[in-house]
Amino acid sequence: MAVVGIFVGTMYGNSLLVAEEAEAILSGMGHKATVYEDPELADWEKYQGQYALVVTSTTGQGDLPDSIVPLFQGIKDKLGYQPEMRYGIIALGDSTYANFCGGGKLFDALLQEQSAQRVGEMLMIDASEHPEPESESNPWVEQWGTLLK
């Protein structure tokens, strides 16, 4: 059984819905999963040596939603090297914008820079093709959950 913190960056609630579905799926698999809707650095630090799942949407400019910016800045400014962190990313975006899934890509780049270990591939969900993002994320979460130790 793995311990998973699910860190949400949302603007209109879709990322939160995906995160809550992920929490239910992971819990059903025997993992201990907790959603953080307005995540802070202290929440993230509890999962060092465990697992983090970042579920974030992207603004029209390709940035992170305001709800997850404090966590991103805290990781960037205060943590640095974190090779014991294992993580996954579900990025929500809209391919009609230039910076498709930019929020998730920013988070992934930061964690890679800090030597965190990504588990599986990042999932990028296109709102223009999949108006119900959980139809794409749920199968991915089920598969991702099998990779956790």
PDB file of C-alpha atoms in Angstrom:
ATOM      1  CA  MET A   1       0.000   0.000   0.000  1.00  0.00           C
ATOM      2  CA  ALA A   2       1.357   3.405  -1.013  1.00  0.00           C
ATOM      3  CA  VAL A   3       0.678   6.788   0.567  1.00  0.00           C
ATOM      4  CA  VAL A   4      -0.308   9.381  -2.046  1.00  0.00           C
ATOM      5  CA  GLY A   5      -0.872  13.116  -1.726  1.00  0.00           C
ATOM      6  CA  ILE A   6      -3.015  14.495  -4.553  1.00  0.00           C
ATOM      7  CA  PHE A   7      -2.228  18.170  -5.175  1.00  0.00           C
ATOM      8  CA  VAL A   8      -4.813  20.154  -7.141  1.00  0.00           C
ATOM      9  CA  GLY A   9      -4.521  23.265  -9.270  1.00  0.00           C
ATOM     10  CA  THR A  10      -7.962  24.183 -10.587  1.00  0.00           C
ATOM     11  CA  MET A  11      -9.761  27.141 -12.094  1.00  0.00           C
ATOM     12  CA  TYR A  12     -13.251  25.843 -12.863  1.00  0.00           C
ATOM     13  CA  GLY A  13     -13.346  22.631 -10.827  1.00  0.00           C
ATOM     14  CA  ASN A  14     -12.430  20.027 -13.461  1.00  0.00           C
ATOM     15  CA  SER A  15      -9.057  19.268 -11.883  1.00  0.00           C
ATOM     16  CA  LEU A  16     -10.692  18.859  -8.485  1.00  0.00           C
ATOM     17  CA  LEU A  17     -13.208  16.416  -9.964  1.00  0.00           C
ATOM     18  CA  VAL A  18     -10.369  14.410 -11.557  1.00  0.00           C
ATOM     19  CA  ALA A  19      -8.457  14.460  -8.247  1.00  0.00           C
ATOM     20  CA  GLU A  20     -11.452  13.244  -6.256  1.00  0.00           C
ATOM     21  CA  GLU A  21     -12.019  10.414  -8.739  1.00  0.00           C
ATOM     22  CA  ALA A  22      -8.307   9.525  -8.484  1.00  0.00           C
ATOM     23  CA  GLU A  23      -8.553   9.486  -4.686  1.00  0.00           C
ATOM     24  CA  ALA A  24     -11.474   7.035  -4.864  1.00  0.00           C
ATOM     25  CA  ILE A  25      -9.706   4.773  -7.380  1.00  0.00           C
ATOM     26  CA  LEU A  26      -6.414   4.710  -5.456  1.00  0.00           C
ATOM     27  CA  SER A  27      -8.213   4.106  -2.142  1.00  0.00           C
ATOM     28  CA  GLY A  28     -10.132   1.272  -3.768  1.00  0.00           C
ATOM     29  CA  MET A  29      -6.791  -0.265  -4.756  1.00  0.00           C
ATOM     30  CA  GLY A  30      -5.665  -0.230  -1.124  1.00  0.00           C
ATOM     31  CA  HIS A  31      -3.550   2.928  -1.261  1.00  0.00           C
ATOM     32  CA  LYS A  32      -3.975   5.792   1.217  1.00  0.00           C
ATOM     33  CA  ALA A  33      -4.779   8.865  -0.887  1.00  0.00           C
ATOM     34  CA  THR A  34      -5.577  12.415   0.273  1.00  0.00           C
ATOM     35  CA  VAL A  35      -6.645  15.397  -1.875  1.00  0.00           C
ATOM     36  CA  TYR A  36      -5.249  18.884  -1.186  1.00  0.00           C
ATOM     37  CA  GLU A  37      -7.452  21.470  -2.888  1.00  0.00           C
ATOM     38  CA  ASP A  38      -5.353  24.507  -1.887  1.00  0.00           C
ATOM     39  CA  PRO A  39      -1.988  22.801  -1.405  1.00  0.00           C
ATOM     40  CA  GLU A  40       0.843  24.368   0.553  1.00  0.00           C
ATOM     41  CA  LEU A  41       4.492  23.427   0.897  1.00  0.00           C
ATOM     42  CA  ALA A  42       3.892  21.839   4.318  1.00  0.00           C
ATOM     43  CA  ASP A  43       1.368  19.458   2.688  1.00  0.00           C
ATOM     44  CA  TRP A  44       3.913  18.478   0.025  1.00  0.00           C
ATOM     45  CA  GLU A  45       6.692  17.905   2.561  1.00  0.00           C
ATOM     46  CA  LYS A  46       4.589  15.247   4.342  1.00  0.00           C
ATOM     47  CA  TYR A  47       4.968  13.070   1.247  1.00  0.00           C
ATOM     48  CA  GLN A  48       8.769  13.047   0.947  1.00  0.00           C
ATOM     49  CA  GLY A  49       9.690   9.418   0.327  1.00  0.00           C
ATOM     50  CA  GLN A  50       6.055   8.696  -0.619  1.00  0.00           C
ATOM     51  CA  TYR A  51       4.061   9.638  -3.724  1.00  0.00           C
ATOM     52  CA  ALA A  52       2.589  12.871  -5.054  1.00  0.00           C
ATOM     53  CA  LEU A  53       0.022  13.138  -7.817  1.00  0.00           C
ATOM     54  CA  VAL A  54      -0.263  16.633  -9.273  1.00  0.00           C
ATOM     55  CA  VAL A  55      -3.584  17.308 -11.026  1.00  0.00           C
ATOM     56  CA  THR A  56      -3.574  20.747 -12.581  1.00  0.00           C
ATOM     57  CA  SER A  57      -5.300  22.718 -15.268  1.00  0.00           C
ATOM     58  CA  THR A  58      -3.661  25.530 -17.244  1.00  0.00           C
ATOM     59  CA  THR A  59      -4.613  29.176 -17.682  1.00  0.00           C
ATOM     60  CA  GLY A  60      -5.114  30.582 -21.177  1.00  0.00           C
ATOM     61  CA  GLN A  61      -1.586  31.987 -20.965  1.00  0.00           C
ATOM     62  CA  GLY A  62      -0.120  28.560 -20.159  1.00  0.00           C
ATOM     63  CA  ASP A  63       0.386  29.256 -16.461  1.00  0.00           C
ATOM     64  CA  LEU A  64      -0.617  27.401 -13.313  1.00  0.00           C
ATOM     65  CA  PRO A  65      -3.960  28.220 -11.655  1.00  0.00           C
ATOM     66  CA  ASP A  66      -3.720  30.538  -8.627  1.00  0.00           C
ATOM     67  CA  SER A  67      -4.686  27.713  -6.242  1.00  0.00           C
ATOM     68  CA  ILE A  68      -1.436  25.786  -6.831  1.00  0.00           C
ATOM     69  CA  VAL A  69       1.028  28.660  -7.403  1.00  0.00           C
ATOM     70  CA  PRO A  70       2.023  28.902  -3.683  1.00  0.00           C
ATOM     71  CA  LEU A  71       2.951  25.199  -3.682  1.00  0.00           C
ATOM     72  CA  PHE A  72       4.918  25.513  -6.937  1.00  0.00           C
ATOM     73  CA  GLN A  73       6.811  28.586  -5.666  1.00  0.00           C
ATOM     74  CA  GLY A  74       7.506  26.920  -2.316  1.00  0.00           C
ATOM     75  CA  ILE A  75       8.959  23.829  -4.001  1.00  0.00           C
ATOM     76  CA  LYS A  76      11.001  26.015  -6.347  1.00  0.00           C
ATOM     77  CA  ASP A  77      12.305  28.419  -3.688  1.00  0.00           C
ATOM     78  CA  LYS A  78      12.710  26.200  -0.626  1.00  0.00           C
ATOM     79  CA  LEU A  79      13.132  22.534  -1.528  1.00  0.00           C
ATOM     80  CA  GLY A  80      15.637  22.135  -4.308  1.00  0.00           C
ATOM     81  CA  TYR A  81      17.013  18.609  -4.536  1.00  0.00           C
ATOM     82  CA  GLN A  82      14.379  15.951  -3.739  1.00  0.00           C
ATOM     83  CA  PRO A  83      15.397  12.611  -5.296  1.00  0.00           C
ATOM     84  CA  GLU A  84      13.247  10.657  -2.807  1.00  0.00           C
ATOM     85  CA  MET A  85      10.021  12.210  -4.141  1.00  0.00           C
ATOM     86  CA  ARG A  86       8.088  10.037  -6.589  1.00  0.00           C
ATOM     87  CA  TYR A  87       5.287  11.668  -8.533  1.00  0.00           C
ATOM     88  CA  GLY A  88       2.764  11.555 -11.336  1.00  0.00           C
ATOM     89  CA  ILE A  89       1.111  14.380 -13.249  1.00  0.00           C
ATOM     90  CA  ILE A  90      -2.313  14.760 -14.804  1.00  0.00           C
ATOM     91  CA  ALA A  91      -2.387  17.955 -16.860  1.00  0.00           C
ATOM     92  CA  LEU A  92      -5.634  19.437 -18.146  1.00  0.00           C
ATOM     93  CA  GLY A  93      -5.540  21.861 -21.027  1.00  0.00           C
ATOM     94  CA  ASP A  94      -7.121  22.912 -24.285  1.00  0.00           C
ATOM     95  CA  SER A  95      -5.206  22.363 -27.515  1.00  0.00           C
ATOM     96  CA  THR A  96      -6.822  25.439 -29.076  1.00  0.00           C
ATOM     97  CA  TYR A  97      -4.411  27.474 -26.885  1.00  0.00           C
ATOM     98  CA  ALA A  98      -0.729  27.852 -27.713  1.00  0.00           C
ATOM     99  CA  ASN A  99       0.549  26.586 -24.347  1.00  0.00           C
ATOM    100  CA  PHE A 100      -1.404  23.318 -24.207  1.00  0.00           C
ATOM    101  CA  CYS A 101      -1.134  21.720 -20.731  1.00  0.00           C
ATOM    102  CA  GLY A 102       1.491  24.326 -19.813  1.00  0.00           C
ATOM    103  CA  GLY A 103       0.689  24.122 -16.081  1.00  0.00           C
ATOM    104  CA  GLY A 104       1.431  20.402 -15.919  1.00  0.00           C
ATOM    105  CA  LYS A 105       4.535  20.811 -18.066  1.00  0.00           C
ATOM    106  CA  LEU A 106       5.834  23.560 -15.746  1.00  0.00           C
ATOM    107  CA  PHE A 107       5.348  21.320 -12.700  1.00  0.00           C
ATOM    108  CA  ASP A 108       6.976  18.348 -14.404  1.00  0.00           C
ATOM    109  CA  ALA A 109       9.982  20.432 -15.488  1.00  0.00           C
ATOM    110  CA  LEU A 110      10.470  21.766 -11.944  1.00  0.00           C
ATOM    111  CA  LEU A 111      10.317  18.308 -10.366  1.00  0.00           C
ATOM    112  CA  GLN A 112      12.657  16.844 -12.999  1.00  0.00           C
ATOM    113  CA  GLU A 113      15.091  19.701 -12.331  1.00  0.00           C
ATOM    114  CA  GLN A 114      15.032  18.754  -8.624  1.00  0.00           C
ATOM    115  CA  SER A 115      15.736  15.062  -9.392  1.00  0.00           C
ATOM    116  CA  ALA A 116      12.291  13.847  -8.318  1.00  0.00           C
ATOM    117  CA  GLN A 117      11.315  10.537  -9.912  1.00  0.00           C
ATOM    118  CA  ARG A 118       8.304  10.572 -12.208  1.00  0.00           C
ATOM    119  CA  VAL A 119       6.289   7.358 -12.096  1.00  0.00           C
ATOM    120  CA  GLY A 120       4.793   6.623 -15.512  1.00  0.00           C
ATOM    121  CA  GLU A 121       4.167   9.161 -18.238  1.00  0.00           C
ATOM    122  CA  MET A 122       2.424  12.484 -17.732  1.00  0.00           C
ATOM    123  CA  LEU A 123      -1.236  12.382 -18.814  1.00  0.00           C
ATOM    124  CA  MET A 124      -2.331  15.366 -20.889  1.00  0.00           C
ATOM    125  CA  ILE A 125      -6.086  15.759 -21.334  1.00  0.00           C
ATOM    126  CA  ASP A 126      -7.409  17.995 -24.093  1.00  0.00           C
ATOM    127  CA  ALA A 127     -10.664  19.716 -23.098  1.00  0.00           C
ATOM    128  CA  SER A 128     -11.561  20.328 -26.738  1.00  0.00           C
ATOM    129  CA  GLU A 129     -11.588  16.541 -27.334  1.00  0.00           C
ATOM    130  CA  HIS A 130     -12.624  15.266 -23.904  1.00  0.00           C
ATOM    131  CA  PRO A 131     -15.179  17.531 -22.167  1.00  0.00           C
ATOM    132  CA  GLU A 132     -15.382  15.009 -19.307  1.00  0.00           C
ATOM    133  CA  PRO A 133     -11.731  14.684 -18.281  1.00  0.00           C
ATOM    134  CA  GLU A 134     -12.355  11.827 -15.844  1.00  0.00           C
ATOM    135  CA  SER A 135     -13.151   9.558 -18.821  1.00  0.00           C
ATOM    136  CA  GLU A 136      -9.452   9.897 -19.729  1.00  0.00           C
ATOM    137  CA  SER A 137      -7.957  10.180 -16.258  1.00  0.00           C
ATOM    138  CA  ASN A 138      -9.692   7.250 -14.545  1.00  0.00           C
ATOM    139  CA  PRO A 139      -8.092   4.499 -16.697  1.00  0.00           C
ATOM    140  CA  TRP A 140      -4.721   6.267 -16.389  1.00  0.00           C
ATOM    141  CA  VAL A 141      -5.051   6.417 -12.565  1.00  0.00           C
ATOM    142  CA  GLU A 142      -5.946   2.721 -12.437  1.00  0.00           C
ATOM    143  CA  GLN A 143      -2.786   1.908 -14.388  1.00  0.00           C
ATOM    144  CA  TRP A 144      -0.651   4.394 -12.404  1.00  0.00           C
ATOM    145  CA  GLY A 145      -1.868   2.869  -9.139  1.00  0.00           C
ATOM    146  CA  THR A 146      -0.393  -0.484 -10.181  1.00  0.00           C
ATOM    147  CA  LEU A 147       3.073   1.142 -10.433  1.00  0.00           C
ATOM    148  CA  LEU A 148       3.073   2.277  -6.784  1.00  0.00           C
ATOM    149  CA  LYS A 149       4.946   0.182  -4.253  1.00  0.00           C
TER     150      LYS A 149
END
